[in-house]
Coordinates of C-alpha atoms in Angstrom, one line a residue:
Chain A
M1 CA -19.5 -5.6 -19.1
K2 CA -16.1 -4.6 -20.3
L3 CA -14.3 -6.8 -22.8
S4 CA -10.5 -7.1 -22.8
E5 CA -8.7 -6.6 -26.1
N6 CA -8.0 -10.3 -26.2
E7 CA -11.6 -11.2 -26.0
I8 CA -12.5 -8.8 -28.7
R9 CA -9.7 -10.2 -30.9
K10 CA -11.1 -13.7 -30.3
I11 CA -14.6 -12.6 -31.3
T12 CA -13.2 -11.0 -34.4
Y13 CA -11.3 -14.2 -35.4
E14 CA -14.5 -16.2 -34.9
T15 CA -16.5 -13.8 -37.0
I16 CA -13.9 -14.0 -39.8
E17 CA -14.0 -17.7 -39.7
E18 CA -17.8 -17.8 -39.9
L19 CA -18.0 -15.2 -42.7
G20 CA -15.1 -16.4 -44.7
T21 CA -12.3 -14.2 -46.0
N22 CA -14.2 -12.9 -49.1
V23 CA -16.3 -10.3 -47.3
S24 CA -15.2 -6.7 -46.9
Q25 CA -13.8 -5.3 -43.7
D26 CA -16.9 -3.2 -43.1
V27 CA -19.1 -6.3 -43.0
I28 CA -16.8 -8.0 -40.5
K29 CA -16.8 -4.8 -38.4
E30 CA -20.6 -4.7 -38.3
A31 CA -20.8 -8.4 -37.4
V32 CA -18.3 -8.0 -34.6
K33 CA -20.1 -4.9 -33.3
K34 CA -23.4 -6.8 -33.2
K35 CA -21.8 -9.7 -31.3
I36 CA -20.2 -7.5 -28.7
E37 CA -23.5 -5.6 -28.3
S38 CA -25.4 -8.9 -27.7
L39 CA -22.8 -9.9 -25.1
N40 CA -23.3 -6.5 -23.4
N41 CA -27.0 -7.2 -23.0
V42 CA -26.3 -10.0 -20.6
P43 CA -27.6 -8.7 -17.3
L44 CA -24.8 -7.8 -15.0
S45 CA -25.9 -9.9 -12.0
S46 CA -25.4 -13.1 -13.9
I47 CA -21.8 -12.5 -14.6
N48 CA -20.8 -10.3 -11.8
E49 CA -19.9 -12.3 -8.8
S50 CA -18.7 -15.7 -7.8
S51 CA -20.8 -15.7 -4.6
G52 CA -23.9 -13.6 -4.3
K53 CA -23.5 -13.3 -0.6
V54 CA -23.7 -9.9 1.1
I55 CA -23.4 -8.9 4.7
L56 CA -25.8 -6.5 6.1
T57 CA -24.9 -4.6 9.3
S58 CA -27.3 -2.3 11.1
F59 CA -27.0 -0.2 14.2
G60 CA -29.0 2.4 16.0
L61 CA -31.3 3.2 18.9
N62 CA -33.5 0.3 19.7
K63 CA -37.2 0.5 19.0
P64 CA -40.0 -1.9 17.9
G65 CA -40.3 -2.8 14.2
I66 CA -36.7 -2.6 13.0
V67 CA -36.2 -6.2 12.1
A68 CA -39.7 -6.2 10.5
A69 CA -38.9 -3.2 8.4
I70 CA -35.5 -4.5 7.2
T71 CA -36.7 -8.0 6.5
S72 CA -39.8 -6.9 4.6
A73 CA -37.7 -4.5 2.5
L74 CA -35.3 -7.4 1.7
G75 CA -38.2 -9.7 1.0
N76 CA -39.5 -7.2 -1.6
F77 CA -36.2 -7.6 -3.6
N78 CA -36.3 -11.4 -3.2
C79 CA -33.2 -11.4 -1.0
D80 CA -32.7 -14.7 0.9
I81 CA -31.7 -14.2 4.5
Q82 CA -29.3 -17.0 5.3
D83 CA -28.3 -16.0 8.8
L84 CA -29.3 -13.4 11.3
S85 CA -27.9 -12.4 14.6
Q86 CA -28.7 -9.6 17.0
R87 CA -27.3 -8.0 20.1
I88 CA -28.8 -5.4 22.3
I89 CA -26.4 -3.3 24.5
G90 CA -28.2 -0.8 26.6
D91 CA -30.5 1.3 24.3
F92 CA -28.6 0.2 21.2
F93 CA -29.1 -2.7 18.9
T94 CA -26.7 -4.3 16.3
I95 CA -28.0 -6.6 13.7
I96 CA -25.9 -8.6 11.3
M97 CA -27.4 -10.6 8.4
I98 CA -25.9 -12.8 5.7
L99 CA -27.9 -12.4 2.6
D100 CA -27.9 -14.2 -0.7
I101 CA -28.9 -11.8 -3.4
S102 CA -28.2 -14.0 -6.4
S103 CA -31.9 -14.7 -7.0
S104 CA -32.8 -11.0 -6.6
S105 CA -33.6 -9.1 -9.8
K106 CA -31.7 -6.1 -8.3
D107 CA -28.0 -5.8 -8.0
L108 CA -26.1 -4.8 -4.9
K109 CA -26.0 -1.2 -5.8
E110 CA -29.7 -0.9 -6.2
I111 CA -30.4 -2.8 -3.0
Q112 CA -27.9 -0.5 -1.2
E113 CA -29.9 2.4 -2.5
E114 CA -33.2 1.0 -1.4
M115 CA -31.9 0.1 2.1
R116 CA -30.5 3.6 2.5
K117 CA -34.1 4.8 2.3
T118 CA -35.3 2.3 4.9
A119 CA -32.4 3.4 7.1
E120 CA -33.4 7.1 6.8
Q121 CA -37.0 6.3 7.7
L122 CA -36.0 4.4 10.8
N123 CA -33.2 6.8 11.7
I124 CA -30.7 3.9 11.9
K125 CA -27.5 2.9 10.0
I126 CA -27.6 0.1 7.4
Y127 CA -24.5 -1.1 5.6
L128 CA -24.4 -3.7 2.8
Q129 CA -21.0 -5.0 1.8
H130 CA -20.0 -7.9 -0.4
E131 CA -18.9 -10.9 1.7
D132 CA -15.4 -11.1 0.1
V133 CA -14.2 -8.1 2.1
F134 CA -14.8 -10.0 5.4
R135 CA -13.4 -13.2 4.1
F136 CA -10.2 -11.4 3.0
M137 CA -9.7 -9.6 6.2
H138 CA -10.5 -12.3 8.7
R139 CA -9.7 -15.6 7.0
I140 CA -6.3 -16.7 5.8
Chain B
M1 CA -22.7 -17.8 10.9
N2 CA -19.4 -18.0 9.0
Y3 CA -18.1 -14.9 10.6
E4 CA -17.9 -13.9 14.3
F5 CA -20.1 -11.0 15.3
T6 CA -17.0 -9.2 16.5
E7 CA -15.2 -9.7 13.2
I8 CA -17.9 -8.1 11.2
L9 CA -18.2 -5.2 13.7
E10 CA -14.4 -4.7 13.5
T11 CA -14.6 -4.2 9.7
I12 CA -17.5 -1.9 9.9
R13 CA -15.7 0.1 12.6
M14 CA -12.6 0.4 10.5
T15 CA -14.4 1.6 7.4
E16 CA -17.0 3.8 9.0
I17 CA -15.4 5.3 12.1
E18 CA -11.6 5.0 11.8
H19 CA -11.2 6.5 8.3
F20 CA -9.9 3.3 6.8
D21 CA -9.8 3.8 3.1
I22 CA -7.9 2.8 0.1
R23 CA -5.7 5.8 -0.4
T24 CA -5.2 5.3 -4.1
V25 CA -5.8 3.0 -7.1
T26 CA -3.3 4.1 -9.6
L27 CA -3.4 3.0 -13.2
G28 CA 0.1 2.7 -14.7
I29 CA 0.2 3.2 -18.4
S30 CA 3.3 2.8 -20.7
L31 CA 3.8 5.6 -23.2
R32 CA 6.8 4.1 -24.7
D33 CA 5.0 3.5 -28.1
C34 CA 3.8 7.0 -28.3
H35 CA 6.7 8.8 -29.9
D36 CA 6.5 10.3 -33.4
R37 CA 8.6 12.7 -35.4
N38 CA 5.7 15.0 -35.5
L39 CA 4.9 16.6 -32.1
E40 CA 1.2 16.9 -32.8
I41 CA 0.9 13.2 -33.6
T42 CA 2.9 12.3 -30.4
K43 CA 0.5 14.4 -28.4
Q44 CA -2.5 12.7 -30.0
K45 CA -1.0 9.3 -29.3
I46 CA -0.4 10.1 -25.7
Y47 CA -3.9 11.4 -25.3
D48 CA -5.5 8.5 -27.0
K49 CA -3.6 5.9 -25.0
I50 CA -4.4 7.4 -21.7
L51 CA -8.1 7.6 -22.6
K52 CA -8.1 4.1 -24.0
Y53 CA -7.1 2.6 -20.7
G54 CA -8.2 5.2 -18.3
K55 CA -11.6 6.4 -19.4
N56 CA -13.5 4.0 -17.1
H57 CA -11.0 4.1 -14.3
V58 CA -13.0 6.4 -12.0
K59 CA -16.3 4.7 -12.8
N60 CA -14.9 1.2 -12.1
A61 CA -13.3 2.3 -8.9
K62 CA -16.5 3.8 -7.7
E63 CA -18.4 0.6 -8.4
V64 CA -15.9 -1.4 -6.3
E65 CA -16.2 1.2 -3.5
A66 CA -20.0 0.6 -3.3
Q67 CA -19.7 -3.1 -3.6
F68 CA -17.4 -3.5 -0.6
G69 CA -18.2 -0.5 1.4
I70 CA -14.6 0.7 1.5
S71 CA -14.0 4.1 0.1
I72 CA -11.1 4.8 -2.4
A73 CA -9.9 8.2 -1.8
N74 CA -8.0 8.8 -5.0
K75 CA -8.1 7.4 -8.5
R76 CA -5.0 8.3 -10.4
V77 CA -2.8 7.6 -13.4
S78 CA 1.0 7.2 -13.7
V79 CA 2.9 7.1 -17.0
T80 CA 6.3 6.2 -18.2
P81 CA 8.9 8.8 -17.2
I82 CA 8.3 11.3 -19.9
S83 CA 12.0 11.9 -20.6
I84 CA 12.5 8.3 -21.8
P85 CA 10.2 7.8 -24.8
F86 CA 10.5 11.5 -25.8
D87 CA 14.2 12.1 -25.3
S88 CA 14.5 14.1 -28.6
L89 CA 12.2 16.9 -27.5
T90 CA 13.1 20.4 -26.4
A91 CA 12.0 22.1 -23.2
E92 CA 9.2 24.0 -25.0
E93 CA 8.0 20.7 -26.5
F94 CA 8.0 19.0 -23.1
I95 CA 5.7 21.7 -21.8
E96 CA 3.3 20.8 -24.6
I97 CA 3.5 17.2 -23.5
A98 CA 2.7 18.2 -19.9
K99 CA -0.4 20.1 -21.2
T100 CA -1.5 17.0 -23.1
L101 CA -1.2 14.9 -19.9
D102 CA -3.2 17.6 -18.1
K103 CA -6.0 17.5 -20.6
A104 CA -6.1 13.7 -20.7
A105 CA -6.3 13.6 -16.9
E106 CA -9.1 16.2 -16.9
D107 CA -11.0 14.2 -19.5
I108 CA -10.9 10.9 -17.6
G109 CA -11.9 12.7 -14.4
I110 CA -8.8 12.3 -12.2
D111 CA -7.2 14.9 -10.1
Y112 CA -3.5 14.0 -10.7
I113 CA -1.4 12.3 -13.3
A114 CA 2.2 11.5 -12.5
G115 CA 5.3 10.7 -14.5
F116 CA 6.6 13.9 -15.8
S117 CA 9.8 12.5 -14.7
A118 CA 13.5 11.8 -15.4
L119 CA 15.9 9.2 -14.0
V120 CA 19.3 10.9 -13.9
Q121 CA 21.1 9.2 -10.9
K122 CA 24.2 8.7 -13.0
G123 CA 24.1 11.2 -15.7
M124 CA 21.8 13.2 -17.9
T125 CA 20.9 12.9 -21.6
N126 CA 20.1 16.0 -23.6
G127 CA 16.4 15.1 -23.4
E128 CA 16.5 14.7 -19.7
R129 CA 18.3 18.0 -19.3
E130 CA 15.6 19.7 -21.4
L131 CA 12.8 18.0 -19.4
I132 CA 14.2 19.2 -16.1
K133 CA 14.5 22.7 -17.5
S134 CA 10.9 22.6 -18.5
I135 CA 9.5 21.4 -15.1
P136 CA 8.9 24.9 -13.5
F137 CA 6.9 25.9 -16.6
A138 CA 5.1 22.6 -17.0
L139 CA 4.0 22.6 -13.3
S140 CA 2.9 26.3 -13.4
Q141 CA 1.0 25.9 -16.6
T142 CA -0.9 22.7 -15.7
K143 CA -3.1 21.7 -12.8
R144 CA -2.9 18.0 -12.6
V145 CA 0.6 17.0 -13.7
C146 CA 3.1 15.8 -11.1
S147 CA 6.8 15.5 -11.7
S148 CA 9.6 13.6 -10.1
V149 CA 13.4 13.3 -10.7
N150 CA 15.6 10.6 -9.4
I151 CA 19.0 12.0 -8.6
G152 CA 20.7 9.2 -6.8
S153 CA 20.7 5.4 -6.2
T154 CA 22.7 2.9 -4.2
K155 CA 24.2 1.5 -7.4
A156 CA 25.1 4.9 -9.0
G157 CA 25.7 7.3 -6.2
I158 CA 24.4 10.9 -6.1
N159 CA 24.5 13.0 -9.2
M160 CA 25.4 16.3 -7.7
D161 CA 25.0 18.2 -11.0
A162 CA 21.4 17.1 -11.1
V163 CA 21.0 18.0 -7.4
N164 CA 22.1 21.5 -8.1
L165 CA 19.9 21.7 -11.2
M166 CA 16.9 20.5 -9.2
S167 CA 17.4 23.0 -6.4
E168 CA 17.2 25.8 -9.0
V169 CA 14.2 24.1 -10.5
I170 CA 12.4 24.0 -7.1
K171 CA 13.2 27.7 -6.5
K172 CA 11.9 28.6 -10.0
T173 CA 8.7 26.5 -9.6
A174 CA 8.0 28.2 -6.3
E175 CA 8.4 31.6 -7.9
L176 CA 6.2 30.8 -10.9
T177 CA 3.4 29.5 -8.7
K178 CA 3.8 32.2 -6.0
E179 CA 0.1 33.3 -6.4
K180 CA -0.9 29.9 -5.0
D181 CA 1.6 29.6 -2.1
S182 CA 4.2 28.0 -4.5
I183 CA 1.9 25.0 -5.0
G184 CA 4.0 23.8 -7.9
C185 CA 6.6 22.5 -5.5
A186 CA 3.9 20.2 -3.9
K187 CA 3.8 18.4 -7.2
L188 CA 7.5 17.9 -7.6
V189 CA 9.5 15.2 -5.9
V190 CA 13.3 14.7 -5.9
F191 CA 14.1 11.0 -5.3
A192 CA 17.0 8.7 -4.4
N193 CA 16.3 5.1 -5.1
A194 CA 12.9 5.8 -6.7
V195 CA 10.7 2.7 -7.0
E196 CA 9.1 1.9 -10.3
D197 CA 5.7 0.7 -9.0
N198 CA 4.9 3.4 -6.5
P199 CA 1.2 4.2 -6.7
F200 CA 1.4 7.3 -4.5
V201 CA 1.3 10.5 -6.5
A202 CA 3.2 12.9 -6.7
G203 CA 6.2 10.6 -6.8
A204 CA 4.5 7.9 -9.0
F205 CA 5.7 6.9 -12.4
H206 CA 5.3 3.8 -14.5
G207 CA 8.7 2.3 -14.6
V208 CA 10.4 1.0 -17.7
T209 CA 10.4 -2.6 -16.5
E210 CA 6.6 -2.5 -15.9
P211 CA 4.1 -4.0 -18.3
E212 CA 2.0 -2.2 -20.9
V213 CA -0.6 -1.3 -18.3
V214 CA -1.0 -2.2 -14.6
L215 CA -3.0 -1.3 -11.6
N216 CA -1.3 -0.6 -8.3
V217 CA -2.9 0.1 -4.9
G218 CA -1.8 2.2 -2.0
I219 CA -3.5 1.6 1.3
S220 CA -3.9 3.9 4.2
G221 CA -5.4 3.7 7.6
P222 CA -3.5 5.5 10.3
G223 CA -6.8 5.9 12.2
V224 CA -7.2 2.2 12.4
V225 CA -3.7 1.7 13.8
L226 CA -4.2 4.6 16.2
D227 CA -7.3 3.1 17.7
A228 CA -5.7 -0.3 18.0
I229 CA -2.8 1.1 19.9
K230 CA -5.1 3.1 22.2
E231 CA -7.1 0.0 22.9
A232 CA -4.1 -2.0 23.6
G233 CA -3.3 0.3 26.6
K234 CA -0.1 0.0 28.6
V235 CA 1.6 -3.1 27.1
D236 CA 5.3 -3.7 26.3
L237 CA 6.6 -2.8 22.9
Q238 CA 6.8 -6.4 21.6
T239 CA 3.1 -6.8 22.3
L240 CA 2.4 -3.4 20.8
S241 CA 4.2 -4.5 17.6
E242 CA 1.9 -7.5 17.5
V243 CA -1.1 -5.3 17.8
I244 CA 0.1 -3.1 14.9
K245 CA 0.9 -6.1 12.8
K246 CA -2.6 -7.7 13.2
T247 CA -4.3 -4.4 12.3
I248 CA -2.1 -3.9 9.2
F249 CA -2.6 -7.4 8.1
K250 CA -6.3 -6.9 7.9
I251 CA -6.2 -3.6 6.0
T252 CA -3.6 -4.9 3.6
R253 CA -5.8 -7.9 2.8
A254 CA -8.7 -5.5 2.1
G255 CA -6.4 -3.4 0.0
E256 CA -5.4 -6.3 -2.2
L257 CA -9.0 -7.4 -2.6
I258 CA -10.0 -3.9 -3.7
G259 CA -7.0 -3.6 -6.1
R260 CA -7.7 -6.9 -7.7
K261 CA -11.4 -6.0 -8.2
V262 CA -10.6 -2.6 -9.8
A263 CA -7.9 -4.2 -12.0
E264 CA -10.4 -6.9 -13.1
K265 CA -13.0 -4.3 -13.9
N266 CA -10.5 -2.3 -15.9
G267 CA -9.4 -5.4 -17.7
V268 CA -5.7 -4.8 -16.7
P269 CA -3.3 -6.9 -14.7
F270 CA -3.0 -6.2 -11.0
G271 CA 0.4 -5.0 -9.9
I272 CA 1.3 -4.4 -6.2
V273 CA -0.1 -3.3 -2.9
D274 CA 1.8 -0.5 -1.3
I275 CA 1.2 -0.9 2.4
S276 CA 2.1 2.6 3.4
L277 CA 0.4 4.4 6.3
A278 CA -0.4 7.7 4.7
P279 CA -2.0 10.4 6.7
T280 CA -4.6 13.0 5.6
P281 CA -5.3 16.4 7.2
A282 CA -8.5 14.8 8.7
E283 CA -8.6 14.6 12.5
G284 CA -7.5 11.2 13.7
D285 CA -5.9 10.3 10.4
S286 CA -2.4 11.1 11.6
I287 CA 1.0 9.4 11.9
A288 CA 2.0 11.9 14.6
D289 CA -1.0 10.8 16.7
I290 CA 0.2 7.2 16.4
L291 CA 3.6 8.1 17.7
K292 CA 2.1 10.0 20.5
A293 CA -0.2 7.1 21.4
M294 CA 2.9 4.9 21.5
G295 CA 4.2 7.2 24.2
V296 CA 6.2 10.2 23.2
E297 CA 4.8 13.5 24.4
D298 CA 5.0 15.0 21.0
V299 CA 6.6 14.3 17.7
G300 CA 10.2 15.4 18.0
A301 CA 10.8 14.2 21.5
P302 CA 13.7 11.9 22.0
G303 CA 12.4 8.4 21.3
T304 CA 10.3 9.5 18.3
T305 CA 12.7 8.0 15.8
A306 CA 12.7 4.6 17.6
A307 CA 8.9 4.6 17.8
L308 CA 8.7 5.4 14.1
A309 CA 11.2 2.7 13.2
M310 CA 9.1 0.1 15.1
L311 CA 5.9 1.3 13.5
N312 CA 7.4 1.2 10.0
D313 CA 8.9 -2.3 10.5
S314 CA 5.7 -3.7 11.9
V315 CA 3.8 -2.3 8.9
K316 CA 6.2 -4.1 6.5
K317 CA 6.1 -7.4 8.4
A318 CA 2.3 -7.6 8.5
G319 CA 2.0 -6.5 4.9
L320 CA 4.4 -9.2 3.7
M321 CA 2.3 -11.9 5.3
A322 CA -1.0 -10.4 4.0
S323 CA -0.1 -10.1 0.4
S324 CA 2.4 -11.7 -2.0
S325 CA 2.5 -8.6 -4.1
V326 CA 3.9 -6.0 -1.8
G327 CA 5.7 -3.2 -3.5
G328 CA 6.1 0.5 -3.8
M329 CA 7.3 2.4 -0.7
S330 CA 5.5 0.3 1.9
G331 CA 6.1 2.0 5.2
A332 CA 4.9 5.1 7.0
F333 CA 4.7 8.5 5.4
I334 CA 5.5 11.6 7.4
P335 CA 4.4 14.5 5.3
V336 CA 4.1 17.6 7.4
S337 CA 1.4 19.5 5.7
E338 CA -0.9 16.5 5.3
D339 CA -0.8 15.5 9.0
M340 CA -2.5 17.7 11.6
G341 CA -0.3 16.2 14.4
M342 CA 2.9 17.0 12.5
I343 CA 1.7 20.6 11.9
R344 CA 1.0 21.1 15.6
A345 CA 4.4 19.7 16.5
V346 CA 6.1 22.1 14.2
Q347 CA 4.0 25.0 15.4
A348 CA 4.8 24.2 19.0
G349 CA 8.5 24.2 18.2
N350 CA 8.8 20.5 19.1
L351 CA 9.7 19.3 15.6
S352 CA 12.7 20.6 13.6
L353 CA 13.9 19.9 10.1
E354 CA 16.9 18.1 11.5
K355 CA 14.7 15.7 13.6
L356 CA 12.5 15.1 10.6
E357 CA 15.6 14.2 8.6
A358 CA 16.6 11.6 11.2
M359 CA 13.1 10.2 11.1
T360 CA 13.3 9.7 7.4
A361 CA 16.2 7.3 7.9
V362 CA 13.8 4.8 9.4
C363 CA 10.5 5.4 7.5
S364 CA 9.3 5.0 4.0
V365 CA 10.1 8.2 2.3
G366 CA 11.7 11.5 3.2
L367 CA 11.3 15.2 3.8
D368 CA 7.8 15.5 2.5
M369 CA 5.6 18.5 2.1
I370 CA 7.8 20.8 4.1
A371 CA 7.6 24.6 3.7
I372 CA 10.7 26.6 4.2
P373 CA 11.4 30.3 3.8
G374 CA 11.2 31.6 0.3
D375 CA 14.6 33.3 0.5
T376 CA 16.4 30.0 1.3
P377 CA 19.3 29.9 -1.2
A378 CA 19.3 27.2 -3.9
S379 CA 22.6 25.9 -2.5
T380 CA 21.0 25.2 0.9
I381 CA 18.1 23.3 -0.9
A382 CA 20.8 21.4 -2.8
G383 CA 22.4 20.5 0.6
I384 CA 19.1 19.3 2.0
I385 CA 18.5 17.1 -1.1
A386 CA 22.0 15.7 -0.9
D387 CA 21.6 14.9 2.8
E388 CA 18.4 13.1 2.2
A389 CA 19.8 11.2 -0.9
A390 CA 22.8 10.2 1.2
I391 CA 20.5 8.6 3.8
G392 CA 18.8 6.8 0.9
I393 CA 21.8 5.4 -0.9
I394 CA 23.7 4.4 2.2
N395 CA 20.8 2.6 3.7
D396 CA 19.6 1.2 0.4
K397 CA 16.1 2.7 0.7
T398 CA 14.0 5.2 -1.1
T399 CA 14.2 8.8 0.1
A400 CA 12.6 11.8 -1.3
V401 CA 12.5 15.6 -0.9
R402 CA 9.3 17.5 -1.6
I403 CA 10.1 20.9 -0.2
I404 CA 8.4 24.2 -0.7
P405 CA 10.5 27.3 -0.5
A406 CA 7.3 29.4 -0.1
Y407 CA 7.8 32.5 -2.1
G408 CA 7.8 35.7 -0.1
K409 CA 7.1 33.8 3.2
K410 CA 9.0 33.7 6.4
V411 CA 9.4 31.3 9.3
G412 CA 6.1 30.9 11.2
E413 CA 3.9 31.9 8.3
M414 CA 1.6 29.3 6.8
V415 CA 1.1 27.9 3.3
D416 CA -2.4 26.6 2.7
Y417 CA -3.4 24.4 -0.3
G418 CA -6.6 22.9 1.1
G419 CA -7.8 19.4 0.4
L420 CA -5.4 16.5 0.7
L421 CA -2.3 18.6 0.3
G422 CA -3.2 20.4 3.6
L423 CA -1.4 23.3 5.1
A424 CA 2.1 23.8 6.4
P425 CA 3.9 26.1 8.7
V426 CA 7.1 27.6 7.2
M427 CA 10.0 25.8 9.0
E428 CA 13.3 27.2 10.1
V429 CA 16.3 26.3 8.0
R430 CA 19.9 26.8 9.2
T431 CA 21.5 29.7 7.6
I432 CA 25.0 28.4 7.5
S433 CA 26.1 27.8 3.9
S434 CA 26.4 24.6 1.9
Q435 CA 27.6 26.6 -1.2
N436 CA 31.2 25.5 -1.4
F437 CA 30.3 21.8 -0.9
V438 CA 27.4 21.5 -3.4
S439 CA 29.0 23.7 -6.1
R440 CA 31.9 21.2 -6.5
G441 CA 29.4 19.3 -8.6
G442 CA 30.2 15.9 -10.2
R443 CA 29.0 12.7 -8.6
I444 CA 29.2 11.3 -5.1
P445 CA 30.5 7.8 -5.9
A446 CA 28.3 4.7 -5.2
P447 CA 28.7 3.5 -1.6
M448 CA 30.1 0.2 -0.5
R449 CA 26.6 -1.2 -0.4
S450 CA 26.5 -1.1 -4.2
L451 CA 29.2 -3.9 -4.4
T452 CA 27.0 -6.8 -3.6
N453 CA 27.8 -9.1 -6.4

């Protein structure tokens, strides 16, 4: 997590108030450092996004087992599938899923990485993108 | 499902197939508090400030790229026009400042830093004169620094003394970087009506009215517009304008989202979205191809200017609806070397310098990335700059000249920079003289347009 200057200033003021004005600068510096470090330990997923929704899109040559492979991989990361839709055109399939990853222990980047492996095994394409990009582009 | 199947596929198609990307996220940093009587301390202050705000710029942008699945082609930094805070320096000292900027850019992992600039539309201070003198040396001794000089504005007219000076500077820069096809000139822009929040390097700088630090976004996406036009088929121009607007609306929205997210991660305020269509040398990522899809046989055919005017106007209208923070240039860019379609049109003899000049009257910038013979006299270059500036100040728009008198090269030869700068055929320039006109010097007075109060 990155703190803005104002946030750091606020933490510093709070620390000075707690410790009183009689302590040396070094003591305050140490205390502020500790506080910031403890803040930084907060896992990213809990402060990262307003909505944990992610849209998964997959294409490729149709064959048995694709939905099974994708969903079992997602299940392993505790991703909740909220909606799923599929089209088959000729030999090709398109799958779109809306996922809630807020209860997953992994963040979007890690899930993307894992799904990339699944995509390689099946020789299909899988994209995961945060929902916001679709909301911004298609909803006013 | 909250989203239609087709909407989701449209977004995926744009990002994965049609080269839609965010062209640049540019962090503007004010250097106005970095002056010191001691040059070494000044340099340290500049370096520290750029690192303070910029050190995570690339990392943060990459994280946003992954999150939304939209790539950000360039992560860059612009700074206060260097001549303003450091007006007391000499040319030699300005070169030192350029090297400091270069080092800072390298250390935060960006390819270009812009703002080695001066704004001299009405007159020059001693410091500005020194900075301009230092440009050829600064650009030839650094890799990442970009420079721009504003020589005219609707309110001030055209400073012809500065135009003459800049034509010499361009020639000198070409000579000093002759080993690399005069690449220095690709990093040097001469402006009229320069904008203060332009995120597009090489012409970017962090204007004096801007905040301490700000993040601006430049979007791109000629490929997306091209495919939309092709798909629309044979429709009338009003309908075509609607098609362009709908497409631009969507990519501007995505641009603003990405910009806000990167700004948030950097902990800095978000500035503007520049809704320019900027081509790249990649196949299909071309403004020329859009104009051809609109119906002209090749760029340069009669009708090209009208097509470009409509494209540019549609881009602006859609952008305005999509974002309340539209700024920068916001239009279509027509750099020759960065657009395969333009290059082919020049090589086929369909596109001349004069037609390009006419096109710049209706699109966002000016004569951009154009190679001309190395033996073109400085007075002719001054004439070209003055013409372009005149289009800018009379029409109250930004125009720019980024011209490369390729040292030792003749018409028909190529200059090749690779990467985003691309390659350009050396174009023919008329050999009749501008000497007696430009050497009068002084200032072309501000036009009628300036008296709006």
